[in-house]
PDB file of C-alpha atoms in Angstrom:
ATOM      1  CA  MET A 262     128.089 -38.573 -41.175  1.00 42.00           C
ATOM      2  CA  ALA A 263     125.396 -40.276 -39.142  1.00 44.00           C
ATOM      3  CA  ARG A 264     123.397 -37.720 -37.244  1.00 43.00           C
ATOM      4  CA  ARG A 265     122.874 -38.561 -33.588  1.00 46.00           C
ATOM      5  CA  GLY A 266     120.287 -36.000 -32.639  1.00 46.00           C
ATOM      6  CA  PRO A 267     120.290 -32.234 -32.184  1.00 45.00           C
ATOM      7  CA  LYS A 268     122.964 -32.218 -29.476  1.00 47.00           C
ATOM      8  CA  ARG A 269     125.506 -33.794 -31.822  1.00 61.00           C
ATOM      9  CA  ARG A 270     124.592 -31.436 -34.669  1.00 64.00           C
ATOM     10  CA  LEU A 271     125.083 -28.408 -32.436  1.00 64.00           C
ATOM     11  CA  ASP A 272     128.509 -29.685 -31.389  1.00 73.00           C
ATOM     12  CA  VAL A 273     129.539 -30.143 -35.016  1.00 81.00           C
ATOM     13  CA  GLU A 274     128.206 -26.749 -36.034  1.00 81.00           C
ATOM     14  CA  ALA A 275     129.979 -25.043 -33.139  1.00 80.00           C
ATOM     15  CA  GLU A 276     133.229 -26.763 -34.100  1.00 84.00           C
ATOM     16  CA  TYR A 277     132.686 -25.717 -37.739  1.00 86.00           C
ATOM     17  CA  TRP A 278     132.486 -22.047 -36.693  1.00 83.00           C
ATOM     18  CA  ARG A 279     135.515 -22.400 -34.421  1.00 84.00           C
ATOM     19  CA  LEU A 280     137.530 -23.806 -37.324  1.00 87.00           C
ATOM     20  CA  LEU A 281     136.451 -20.940 -39.585  1.00 84.00           C
ATOM     21  CA  GLN A 282     137.398 -18.407 -36.915  1.00 82.00           C
ATOM     22  CA  SER A 283     140.834 -20.004 -36.648  1.00 83.00           C
ATOM     23  CA  GLY A 284     141.397 -19.418 -40.380  1.00 84.00           C
ATOM     24  CA  VAL A 285     140.459 -22.811 -41.827  1.00 86.00           C
ATOM     25  CA  GLY A 286     138.459 -22.599 -45.068  1.00 86.00           C
ATOM     26  CA  THR A 287     134.926 -23.948 -45.434  1.00 85.00           C
ATOM     27  CA  VAL A 288     135.846 -26.945 -47.580  1.00 89.00           C
ATOM     28  CA  GLU A 289     138.669 -27.981 -45.237  1.00 90.00           C
ATOM     29  CA  ALA A 290     136.525 -27.453 -42.128  1.00 88.00           C
ATOM     30  CA  CYS A 291     133.795 -29.643 -43.606  1.00 89.00           C
ATOM     31  CA  LYS A 292     136.334 -32.307 -44.496  1.00 90.00           C
ATOM     32  CA  GLN A 293     137.808 -32.296 -40.970  1.00 89.00           C
ATOM     33  CA  LEU A 294     134.352 -32.624 -39.423  1.00 88.00           C
ATOM     34  CA  GLY A 295     133.117 -35.255 -41.851  1.00 89.00           C
ATOM     35  CA  ILE A 296     130.190 -33.221 -43.139  1.00 88.00           C
ATOM     36  CA  GLY A 297     129.224 -32.288 -46.692  1.00 89.00           C
ATOM     37  CA  ARG A 298     130.460 -28.932 -47.880  1.00 84.00           C
ATOM     38  CA  LYS A 299     126.881 -27.994 -48.806  1.00 88.00           C
ATOM     39  CA  THR A 300     126.066 -28.221 -45.095  1.00 87.00           C
ATOM     40  CA  GLY A 301     128.880 -25.790 -44.309  1.00 86.00           C
ATOM     41  CA  TYR A 302     127.763 -23.394 -47.027  1.00 85.00           C
ATOM     42  CA  ARG A 303     124.149 -23.625 -45.748  1.00 85.00           C
ATOM     43  CA  TRP A 304     125.264 -22.783 -42.191  1.00 82.00           C
ATOM     44  CA  ARG A 305     127.177 -19.786 -43.513  1.00 82.00           C
ATOM     45  CA  ALA A 306     124.214 -18.618 -45.635  1.00 81.00           C
ATOM     46  CA  GLU A 307     121.811 -18.973 -42.701  1.00 80.00           C
ATOM     47  CA  ASN A 308     124.023 -16.663 -40.640  1.00 75.00           C
ATOM     48  CA  GLY A 309     124.912 -14.165 -43.362  1.00 76.00           C
ATOM     49  CA  GLY A 310     128.457 -15.490 -43.541  1.00 76.00           C
ATOM     50  CA  LEU A 311     129.159 -14.536 -39.942  1.00 75.00           C
ATOM     51  CA  PRO A 312     129.406 -16.856 -36.953  1.00 73.00           C
ATOM     52  CA  PRO A 313     126.461 -16.719 -34.561  1.00 70.00           C
ATOM     53  CA  GLU A 314     126.846 -14.232 -31.725  1.00 66.00           C
ATOM     54  CA  ARG A 315     126.982 -17.049 -29.237  1.00 61.00           C
ATOM     55  CA  LEU A 316     128.177 -20.495 -30.205  1.00 59.00           C
ATOM     56  CA  PRO A 317     126.404 -23.401 -28.548  1.00 55.00           C
ATOM     57  CA  GLU A 318     128.289 -24.855 -25.639  1.00 58.00           C
ATOM     58  CA  PRO A 319     129.944 -28.113 -26.707  1.00 54.00           C
ATOM     59  CA  SER A 320     128.735 -31.035 -24.675  1.00 50.00           C
ATOM     60  CA  ARG A 321     131.540 -32.821 -22.910  1.00 49.00           C
ATOM     61  CA  SER A 322     129.524 -35.762 -21.665  1.00 58.00           C
ATOM     62  CA  ASP A 323     126.616 -36.649 -19.486  1.00 67.00           C
ATOM     63  CA  ARG A 324     129.074 -36.878 -16.616  1.00 73.00           C
ATOM     64  CA  TYR A 325     129.504 -33.107 -16.389  1.00 82.00           C
ATOM     65  CA  LEU A 326     126.900 -30.445 -15.758  1.00 86.00           C
ATOM     66  CA  SER A 327     126.196 -28.041 -18.597  1.00 84.00           C
ATOM     67  CA  LEU A 328     125.739 -24.306 -18.199  1.00 85.00           C
ATOM     68  CA  LEU A 329     122.000 -24.754 -18.738  1.00 84.00           C
ATOM     69  CA  GLU A 330     121.829 -27.326 -15.917  1.00 88.00           C
ATOM     70  CA  ARG A 331     123.754 -24.990 -13.629  1.00 91.00           C
ATOM     71  CA  LYS A 332     121.313 -22.172 -14.424  1.00 90.00           C
ATOM     72  CA  ARG A 333     118.410 -24.463 -13.572  1.00 90.00           C
ATOM     73  CA  ILE A 334     120.108 -25.358 -10.272  1.00 92.00           C
ATOM     74  CA  ALA A 335     120.491 -21.650  -9.470  1.00 91.00           C
ATOM     75  CA  THR A 336     116.862 -20.891 -10.314  1.00 91.00           C
ATOM     76  CA  LEU A 337     115.482 -23.831  -8.362  1.00 91.00           C
ATOM     77  CA  ARG A 338     117.755 -23.052  -5.416  1.00 90.00           C
ATOM     78  CA  GLU A 339     116.492 -19.440  -5.379  1.00 90.00           C
ATOM     79  CA  ARG A 340     112.952 -20.795  -5.212  1.00 91.00           C
ATOM     80  CA  GLY A 341     113.915 -22.640  -2.043  1.00 92.00           C
ATOM     81  CA  LEU A 342     113.854 -26.196  -3.388  1.00 92.00           C
ATOM     82  CA  GLY A 343     115.964 -28.810  -1.659  1.00 93.00           C
ATOM     83  CA  ILE A 344     118.825 -30.733  -3.214  1.00 93.00           C
ATOM     84  CA  ARG A 345     116.797 -33.915  -3.775  1.00 95.00           C
ATOM     85  CA  GLU A 346     113.970 -32.042  -5.506  1.00 93.00           C
ATOM     86  CA  ILE A 347     116.437 -30.163  -7.741  1.00 92.00           C
ATOM     87  CA  ALA A 348     118.192 -33.411  -8.611  1.00 91.00           C
ATOM     88  CA  GLU A 349     114.897 -35.092  -9.474  1.00 89.00           C
ATOM     89  CA  ARG A 350     113.886 -32.237 -11.779  1.00 87.00           C
ATOM     90  CA  LEU A 351     117.272 -32.325 -13.531  1.00 84.00           C
ATOM     91  CA  GLY A 352     117.367 -36.092 -13.787  1.00 86.00           C
ATOM     92  CA  ARG A 353     120.642 -36.137 -11.871  1.00 89.00           C
ATOM     93  CA  ALA A 354     121.775 -37.804  -8.660  1.00 90.00           C
ATOM     94  CA  ALA A 355     121.289 -35.785  -5.487  1.00 93.00           C
ATOM     95  CA  SER A 356     125.006 -36.237  -4.767  1.00 93.00           C
ATOM     96  CA  THR A 357     125.833 -34.491  -8.076  1.00 92.00           C
ATOM     97  CA  VAL A 358     123.768 -31.436  -7.169  1.00 93.00           C
ATOM     98  CA  SER A 359     125.106 -31.403  -3.609  1.00 93.00           C
ATOM     99  CA  ARG A 360     128.707 -31.636  -4.815  1.00 93.00           C
ATOM    100  CA  GLU A 361     128.084 -28.879  -7.388  1.00 92.00           C
ATOM    101  CA  LEU A 362     126.737 -26.519  -4.745  1.00 91.00           C
ATOM    102  CA  ARG A 363     129.548 -27.334  -2.317  1.00 90.00           C
ATOM    103  CA  ARG A 364     132.329 -26.917  -4.892  1.00 89.00           C
ATOM    104  CA  ASN A 365     131.049 -23.750  -6.502  1.00 87.00           C
ATOM    105  CA  THR A 366     129.555 -21.727  -3.662  1.00 85.00           C
ATOM    106  CA  LEU A 367     132.471 -20.164  -1.834  1.00 79.00           C
ATOM    107  CA  ALA A 368     132.404 -18.273   1.463  1.00 76.00           C
ATOM    108  CA  HIS A 369     132.683 -14.857  -0.192  1.00 81.00           C
ATOM    109  CA  ASP A 370     129.659 -15.698  -2.417  1.00 78.00           C
ATOM    110  CA  GLN A 371     127.532 -15.145   0.719  1.00 80.00           C
ATOM    111  CA  GLY A 372     125.704 -18.442   0.225  1.00 80.00           C
ATOM    112  CA  ILE A 373     124.394 -17.494  -3.217  1.00 86.00           C
ATOM    113  CA  TYR A 374     124.984 -19.962  -6.055  1.00 90.00           C
ATOM    114  CA  ASP A 375     125.794 -18.137  -9.319  1.00 89.00           C
ATOM    115  CA  ALA A 376     125.495 -20.459 -12.337  1.00 88.00           C
ATOM    116  CA  ASP A 377     127.773 -18.483 -14.682  1.00 89.00           C
ATOM    117  CA  LEU A 378     130.469 -18.159 -12.040  1.00 90.00           C
ATOM    118  CA  ALA A 379     130.109 -21.838 -11.122  1.00 90.00           C
ATOM    119  CA  HIS A 380     130.471 -22.859 -14.759  1.00 90.00           C
ATOM    120  CA  HIS A 381     133.588 -20.722 -15.123  1.00 88.00           C
ATOM    121  CA  ARG A 382     135.083 -22.225 -11.965  1.00 87.00           C
ATOM    122  CA  ALA A 383     134.368 -25.746 -13.217  1.00 87.00           C
ATOM    123  CA  GLU A 384     136.014 -25.012 -16.590  1.00 84.00           C
ATOM    124  CA  GLU A 385     139.074 -23.581 -14.845  1.00 83.00           C
ATOM    125  CA  ARG A 386     139.388 -26.711 -12.691  1.00 81.00           C
ATOM    126  CA  VAL A 387     139.361 -28.862 -15.820  1.00 76.00           C
ATOM    127  CA  LYS A 388     142.158 -26.784 -17.377  1.00 73.00           C
ATOM    128  CA  ARG A 389     144.273 -26.547 -14.233  1.00 64.00           C
ATOM    129  CA  PRO A 390     147.527 -28.439 -14.671  1.00 66.00           C
ATOM    130  CA  ARG A 391     148.466 -30.645 -11.769  1.00 66.00           C
ATOM    131  CA  LEU A 392     152.090 -31.310 -11.021  1.00 67.00           C
ATOM    132  CA  ALA A 393     152.894 -35.001 -10.742  1.00 77.00           C
ATOM    133  CA  LYS A 394     153.854 -36.309  -7.315  1.00 83.00           C
ATOM    134  CA  LEU A 395     156.738 -38.217  -8.883  1.00 83.00           C
ATOM    135  CA  ARG A 396     158.142 -34.997 -10.287  1.00 82.00           C
ATOM    136  CA  LEU A 397     157.946 -33.086  -7.014  1.00 85.00           C
ATOM    137  CA  ASP A 398     159.007 -35.702  -4.467  1.00 88.00           C
ATOM    138  CA  HIS A 399     162.515 -37.019  -5.179  1.00 90.00           C
ATOM    139  CA  GLU A 400     162.410 -39.601  -2.388  1.00 93.00           C
ATOM    140  CA  LEU A 401     159.097 -40.967  -3.676  1.00 92.00           C
ATOM    141  CA  ARG A 402     160.459 -41.108  -7.231  1.00 90.00           C
ATOM    142  CA  GLY A 403     163.564 -42.933  -6.014  1.00 92.00           C
ATOM    143  CA  GLU A 404     161.447 -45.486  -4.143  1.00 93.00           C
ATOM    144  CA  VAL A 405     159.284 -46.142  -7.206  1.00 92.00           C
ATOM    145  CA  GLN A 406     162.332 -46.420  -9.475  1.00 91.00           C
ATOM    146  CA  ALA A 407     164.043 -48.825  -7.061  1.00 94.00           C
ATOM    147  CA  ARG A 408     160.973 -51.104  -6.989  1.00 93.00           C
ATOM    148  CA  LEU A 409     160.634 -50.964 -10.768  1.00 91.00           C
ATOM    149  CA  ALA A 410     164.286 -51.996 -11.052  1.00 92.00           C
ATOM    150  CA  LEU A 411     163.370 -55.052  -8.940  1.00 93.00           C
ATOM    151  CA  GLU A 412     160.591 -55.729 -11.500  1.00 91.00           C
ATOM    152  CA  TRP A 413     157.740 -55.048  -9.096  1.00 91.00           C
ATOM    153  CA  SER A 414     154.348 -54.367 -10.664  1.00 91.00           C
ATOM    154  CA  PRO A 415     152.756 -50.934 -10.232  1.00 91.00           C
ATOM    155  CA  GLU A 416     150.077 -52.574  -8.055  1.00 92.00           C
ATOM    156  CA  GLN A 417     152.776 -53.961  -5.735  1.00 94.00           C
ATOM    157  CA  ILE A 418     154.540 -50.595  -5.635  1.00 93.00           C
ATOM    158  CA  ALA A 419     151.322 -48.733  -4.789  1.00 92.00           C
ATOM    159  CA  ALA A 420     150.636 -51.131  -1.889  1.00 94.00           C
ATOM    160  CA  HIS A 421     154.264 -50.835  -0.725  1.00 94.00           C
ATOM    161  CA  LEU A 422     154.091 -47.029  -0.663  1.00 93.00           C
ATOM    162  CA  ARG A 423     151.008 -47.144   1.563  1.00 93.00           C
ATOM    163  CA  ALA A 424     152.777 -49.527   3.950  1.00 94.00           C
ATOM    164  CA  LEU A 425     156.059 -47.555   3.852  1.00 94.00           C
ATOM    165  CA  TRP A 426     154.426 -44.174   4.566  1.00 93.00           C
ATOM    166  CA  PRO A 427     151.065 -44.908   6.248  1.00 93.00           C
ATOM    167  CA  ASP A 428     150.832 -41.439   7.810  1.00 93.00           C
ATOM    168  CA  GLN A 429     151.829 -39.549   4.641  1.00 92.00           C
ATOM    169  CA  PRO A 430     148.959 -39.870   2.139  1.00 90.00           C
ATOM    170  CA  GLU A 431     150.606 -37.268  -0.081  1.00 89.00           C
ATOM    171  CA  ARG A 432     153.166 -39.978  -0.895  1.00 91.00           C
ATOM    172  CA  HIS A 433     150.575 -42.606  -1.836  1.00 91.00           C
ATOM    173  CA  LEU A 434     150.125 -43.318  -5.526  1.00 90.00           C
ATOM    174  CA  CYS A 435     147.568 -45.411  -7.318  1.00 88.00           C
ATOM    175  CA  HIS A 436     148.886 -47.993  -9.744  1.00 87.00           C
ATOM    176  CA  GLU A 437     147.359 -46.052 -12.681  1.00 85.00           C
ATOM    177  CA  SER A 438     149.641 -43.096 -11.900  1.00 85.00           C
ATOM    178  CA  ILE A 439     152.668 -45.354 -12.013  1.00 87.00           C
ATOM    179  CA  TYR A 440     151.560 -46.920 -15.304  1.00 84.00           C
ATOM    180  CA  ARG A 441     150.932 -43.460 -16.764  1.00 81.00           C
ATOM    181  CA  ALA A 442     154.389 -42.307 -15.693  1.00 81.00           C
ATOM    182  CA  LEU A 443     155.946 -45.391 -17.258  1.00 79.00           C
ATOM    183  CA  TYR A 444     154.126 -45.511 -20.557  1.00 76.00           C
ATOM    184  CA  GLN A 445     153.178 -41.926 -21.294  1.00 66.00           C
ATOM    185  CA  GLY A 446     155.731 -39.926 -19.362  1.00 59.00           C
ATOM    186  CA  ALA A 447     152.728 -38.370 -17.663  1.00 45.00           C
ATOM    187  CA  LYS A 448     153.155 -34.768 -16.539  1.00 45.00           C
ATOM    188  CA  GLY A 449     156.894 -34.898 -16.664  1.00 46.00           C
ATOM    189  CA  ALA A 450     157.302 -37.833 -14.305  1.00 43.00           C
TER     190      ALA A 450
END
C-alpha cells in the first residue's frame, strides 16, 4: 500500500483497530485494509495488544472541519480574534469559520462556542436521515411521474415544477434528485 503521509496512516490504523474491536482477526483486518500483516502485529505489539485509549479521528476530507480545527476555533474565539483572523490562522475561508460558528452556537449556548459540542452536532447532522420530498408529497410525485411518462428529462421537470409552483419552494426539486430517485431509488422515492 502506498503511504500518503501521516494522516492516511492514522486513518488506516484507526480502521484496523475498529475492525479488531468488531471481531475481525488481525490477518483478515490487514487483508481488508491492504497492509502487511507484520504492520498489524507491530501495531498490536506497540499497544500491548490493546487498542489505544482514544483512536485518531478519521479524516473525512478537507471539506469538513476536524475536531482539532474546531478546538482551535474555540480557543481563538475565546481570545477575542475575529472570524477573518481565525480563518487565516486555520488556512480556511472566512465563510467556513462564520458558517461553523453560526451553525453550532445555539441560543441556549449563551454565545459560547464549544468545540466538542459543535463537533458532535456536526456528526449528528451528517447521520440525520432526510425524508425524500417525492415520498412525502403525493401530488409532487404524481406530477413528476406524469412528466416522466411523457419522456421529459429531469432538467425539464425541475424547471416545470418551479413554474408550476413558484410560491411553494418546498415542491421544487433539482434534476439530481429526480435522477437519484430514478436510478437509485433514493430514500424510498
